PDB file of C-alpha atoms in Angstrom:
ATOM      1  CA  MET G   1       0.000   0.000   0.000  1.00  0.00           C
ATOM      2  CA  ILE G   2       2.696   2.455   0.973  1.00  0.00           C
ATOM      3  CA  LEU G   3       4.851   1.339  -1.946  1.00  0.00           C
ATOM      4  CA  ARG G   4       1.946   1.961  -4.317  1.00  0.00           C
ATOM      5  CA  GLN G   5       1.465   5.511  -2.975  1.00  0.00           C
ATOM      6  CA  ILE G   6       5.188   6.214  -3.262  1.00  0.00           C
ATOM      7  CA  LEU G   7       5.191   4.998  -6.868  1.00  0.00           C
ATOM      8  CA  ARG G   8       2.126   7.086  -7.660  1.00  0.00           C
ATOM      9  CA  LEU G   9       3.705  10.201  -6.151  1.00  0.00           C
ATOM     10  CA  SER G  10       6.988   9.543  -7.918  1.00  0.00           C
ATOM     11  CA  SER G  11       5.247   9.243 -11.281  1.00  0.00           C
ATOM     12  CA  LEU G  12       3.325  12.475 -10.579  1.00  0.00           C
ATOM     13  CA  PHE G  13       6.562  14.184  -9.572  1.00  0.00           C
ATOM     14  CA  HIS G  14       8.296  12.838 -12.683  1.00  0.00           C
ATOM     15  CA  SER G  15       5.588  14.091 -15.037  1.00  0.00           C
ATOM     16  CA  THR G  16       5.541  17.530 -13.379  1.00  0.00           C
ATOM     17  CA  VAL G  17       9.295  17.905 -13.498  1.00  0.00           C
ATOM     18  CA  SER G  18       9.539  16.653 -17.064  1.00  0.00           C
ATOM     19  CA  SER G  19       6.892  19.122 -18.282  1.00  0.00           C
ATOM     20  CA  HIS G  20       8.716  22.013 -16.582  1.00  0.00           C
ATOM     21  CA  VAL G  21      12.040  20.931 -18.033  1.00  0.00           C
ATOM     22  CA  ARG G  22      10.589  20.620 -21.548  1.00  0.00           C
ATOM     23  CA  ARG G  23       8.995  24.052 -21.299  1.00  0.00           C
ATOM     24  CA  ASN G  24      12.169  25.672 -19.988  1.00  0.00           C
ATOM     25  CA  ILE G  25      14.284  24.035 -22.679  1.00  0.00           C
ATOM     26  CA  GLY G  26      11.814  25.235 -25.314  1.00  0.00           C
ATOM     27  CA  LEU G  27      11.917  28.810 -24.019  1.00  0.00           C
ATOM     28  CA  SER G  28      15.680  28.853 -23.726  1.00  0.00           C
ATOM     29  CA  ALA G  29      15.971  27.539 -27.307  1.00  0.00           C
ATOM     30  CA  ILE G  30      13.864  30.450 -28.567  1.00  0.00           C
ATOM     31  CA  VAL G  31      15.953  32.977 -26.654  1.00  0.00           C
ATOM     32  CA  PHE G  32      19.161  31.322 -27.847  1.00  0.00           C
ATOM     33  CA  ASN G  33      18.028  31.429 -31.480  1.00  0.00           C
ATOM     34  CA  LYS G  34      17.221  35.120 -31.268  1.00  0.00           C
ATOM     35  CA  THR G  35      20.601  36.025 -29.825  1.00  0.00           C
ATOM     36  CA  LYS G  36      22.827  33.834 -31.962  1.00  0.00           C
ATOM     37  CA  GLU G  37      23.847  34.796 -35.463  1.00  0.00           C
ATOM     38  CA  LEU G  38      21.842  33.177 -38.242  1.00  0.00           C
ATOM     39  CA  ASP G  39      23.504  30.785 -40.594  1.00  0.00           C
ATOM     40  CA  PRO G  40      24.245  32.189 -44.086  1.00  0.00           C
ATOM     41  CA  VAL G  41      21.307  30.491 -45.812  1.00  0.00           C
ATOM     42  CA  GLN G  42      18.788  31.762 -43.258  1.00  0.00           C
ATOM     43  CA  LYS G  43      20.307  35.239 -43.415  1.00  0.00           C
ATOM     44  CA  LEU G  44      20.116  35.273 -47.232  1.00  0.00           C
ATOM     45  CA  PHE G  45      16.492  34.095 -47.118  1.00  0.00           C
ATOM     46  CA  LEU G  46      15.496  36.799 -44.615  1.00  0.00           C
ATOM     47  CA  ASP G  47      17.339  39.460 -46.614  1.00  0.00           C
ATOM     48  CA  LYS G  48      15.445  38.478 -49.797  1.00  0.00           C
ATOM     49  CA  ILE G  49      12.110  38.563 -47.954  1.00  0.00           C
ATOM     50  CA  ARG G  50      12.861  42.012 -46.552  1.00  0.00           C
ATOM     51  CA  GLU G  51      14.001  43.237 -49.979  1.00  0.00           C
ATOM     52  CA  TYR G  52      10.780  41.964 -51.601  1.00  0.00           C
ATOM     53  CA  ASN G  53       8.736  43.618 -48.842  1.00  0.00           C
ATOM     54  CA  THR G  54      10.299  47.027 -49.501  1.00  0.00           C
ATOM     55  CA  LYS G  55       9.909  46.631 -53.277  1.00  0.00           C
ATOM     56  CA  SER G  56       6.243  45.630 -52.960  1.00  0.00           C
ATOM     57  CA  LYS G  57       5.532  48.627 -50.726  1.00  0.00           C
ATOM     58  CA  GLN G  58       7.155  50.933 -53.278  1.00  0.00           C
ATOM     59  CA  ALA G  59       5.343  49.331 -56.220  1.00  0.00           C
ATOM     60  CA  GLY G  60       2.014  49.122 -54.390  1.00  0.00           C
ATOM     61  CA  GLY G  61       1.418  45.529 -55.457  1.00  0.00           C
ATOM     62  CA  PRO G  62       3.212  42.505 -56.879  1.00  0.00           C
ATOM     63  CA  VAL G  63       6.882  43.007 -57.724  1.00  0.00           C
ATOM     64  CA  ASP G  64       8.134  42.457 -61.281  1.00  0.00           C
ATOM     65  CA  ALA G  65       4.639  41.669 -62.569  1.00  0.00           C
ATOM     66  CA  GLY G  66       4.461  42.216 -66.293  1.00  0.00           C
ATOM     67  CA  PRO G  67       1.524  43.066 -68.527  1.00  0.00           C
ATOM     68  CA  ASP G  68       0.572  39.374 -68.767  1.00  0.00           C
ATOM     69  CA  PHE G  69      -0.093  39.284 -65.027  1.00  0.00           C
ATOM     70  CA  GLN G  70      -2.307  42.367 -65.173  1.00  0.00           C
ATOM     71  CA  LYS G  71      -4.190  40.950 -68.173  1.00  0.00           C
ATOM     72  CA  ASP G  72      -4.814  37.635 -66.383  1.00  0.00           C
ATOM     73  CA  MET G  73      -5.896  39.495 -63.245  1.00  0.00           C
ATOM     74  CA  ASN G  74      -8.417  41.617 -65.171  1.00  0.00           C
ATOM     75  CA  GLU G  75      -9.827  38.561 -66.967  1.00  0.00           C
ATOM     76  CA  SER G  76     -10.213  36.689 -63.684  1.00  0.00           C
ATOM     77  CA  LEU G  77     -11.961  39.636 -62.042  1.00  0.00           C
ATOM     78  CA  ALA G  78     -14.329  40.006 -65.008  1.00  0.00           C
ATOM     79  CA  ARG G  79     -15.167  36.294 -64.911  1.00  0.00           C
ATOM     80  CA  LEU G  80     -15.847  36.454 -61.156  1.00  0.00           C
ATOM     81  CA  GLN G  81     -18.038  39.538 -61.559  1.00  0.00           C
ATOM     82  CA  ARG G  82     -20.088  37.759 -64.226  1.00  0.00           C
ATOM     83  CA  ALA G  83     -20.458  34.736 -61.969  1.00  0.00           C
ATOM     84  CA  TYR G  84     -21.125  36.449 -58.624  1.00  0.00           C
ATOM     85  CA  GLY G  85     -22.514  39.840 -59.498  1.00  0.00           C
ATOM     86  CA  GLU G  86     -21.306  43.367 -59.086  1.00  0.00           C
ATOM     87  CA  GLY G  87     -19.100  44.829 -56.420  1.00  0.00           C
ATOM     88  CA  ASP G  88     -15.423  45.271 -55.705  1.00  0.00           C
ATOM     89  CA  LEU G  89     -13.902  41.804 -55.731  1.00  0.00           C
ATOM     90  CA  THR G  90     -10.477  42.965 -54.558  1.00  0.00           C
ATOM     91  CA  LYS G  91     -11.730  43.833 -51.051  1.00  0.00           C
ATOM     92  CA  PHE G  92     -12.865  41.545 -48.285  1.00  0.00           C
ATOM     93  CA  PRO G  93     -16.652  41.673 -47.888  1.00  0.00           C
ATOM     94  CA  GLU G  94     -18.140  43.488 -44.929  1.00  0.00           C
ATOM     95  CA  PHE G  95     -20.657  41.566 -42.893  1.00  0.00           C
ATOM     96  CA  LYS G  96     -23.314  43.225 -40.789  1.00  0.00           C
ATOM     97  CA  PHE G  97     -24.849  41.131 -38.071  1.00  0.00           C
ATOM     98  CA  GLU G  98     -27.841  42.587 -36.317  1.00  0.00           C
ATOM     99  CA  GLU G  99     -28.675  41.713 -32.770  1.00  0.00           C
ATOM    100  CA  PRO G 100     -31.772  39.538 -32.538  1.00  0.00           C
ATOM    101  CA  LYS G 101     -34.776  41.210 -30.943  1.00  0.00           C
ATOM    102  CA  PHE G 102     -36.023  39.167 -28.067  1.00  0.00           C
ATOM    103  CA  GLU G 103     -39.477  39.832 -26.727  1.00  0.00           C
ATOM    104  CA  GLU G 104     -40.240  39.251 -23.115  1.00  0.00           C
ATOM    105  CA  THR G 105     -43.392  37.313 -22.513  1.00  0.00           C
ATOM    106  CA  PRO G 106     -45.457  38.235 -19.453  1.00  0.00           C
ATOM    107  CA  LYS G 107     -45.606  35.579 -16.790  1.00  0.00           C
TER     108      LYS G 107
END
């Protein structure tokens, strides 16, 4: 009986300690990755992403998109407008949900 309780407490203690250790190792790995220098491939990848981000902000849309892209985009928008009706298809639709009107019934 006592041995069973000791084993139960030891397994509970083991699971608690192991979860804390895993969490602390995970957090320390994140902090370590932020402070260490990136390897050259990761650095090159991040530099290209940042470069594309600045170019897309300057261009106001897709970078290095030629006239074929714009033509395909216009054809797709026209096809969607024929299929789903009018409206601006480049914006996310706005939904308006009205609160239901509940009527109190006299008791």
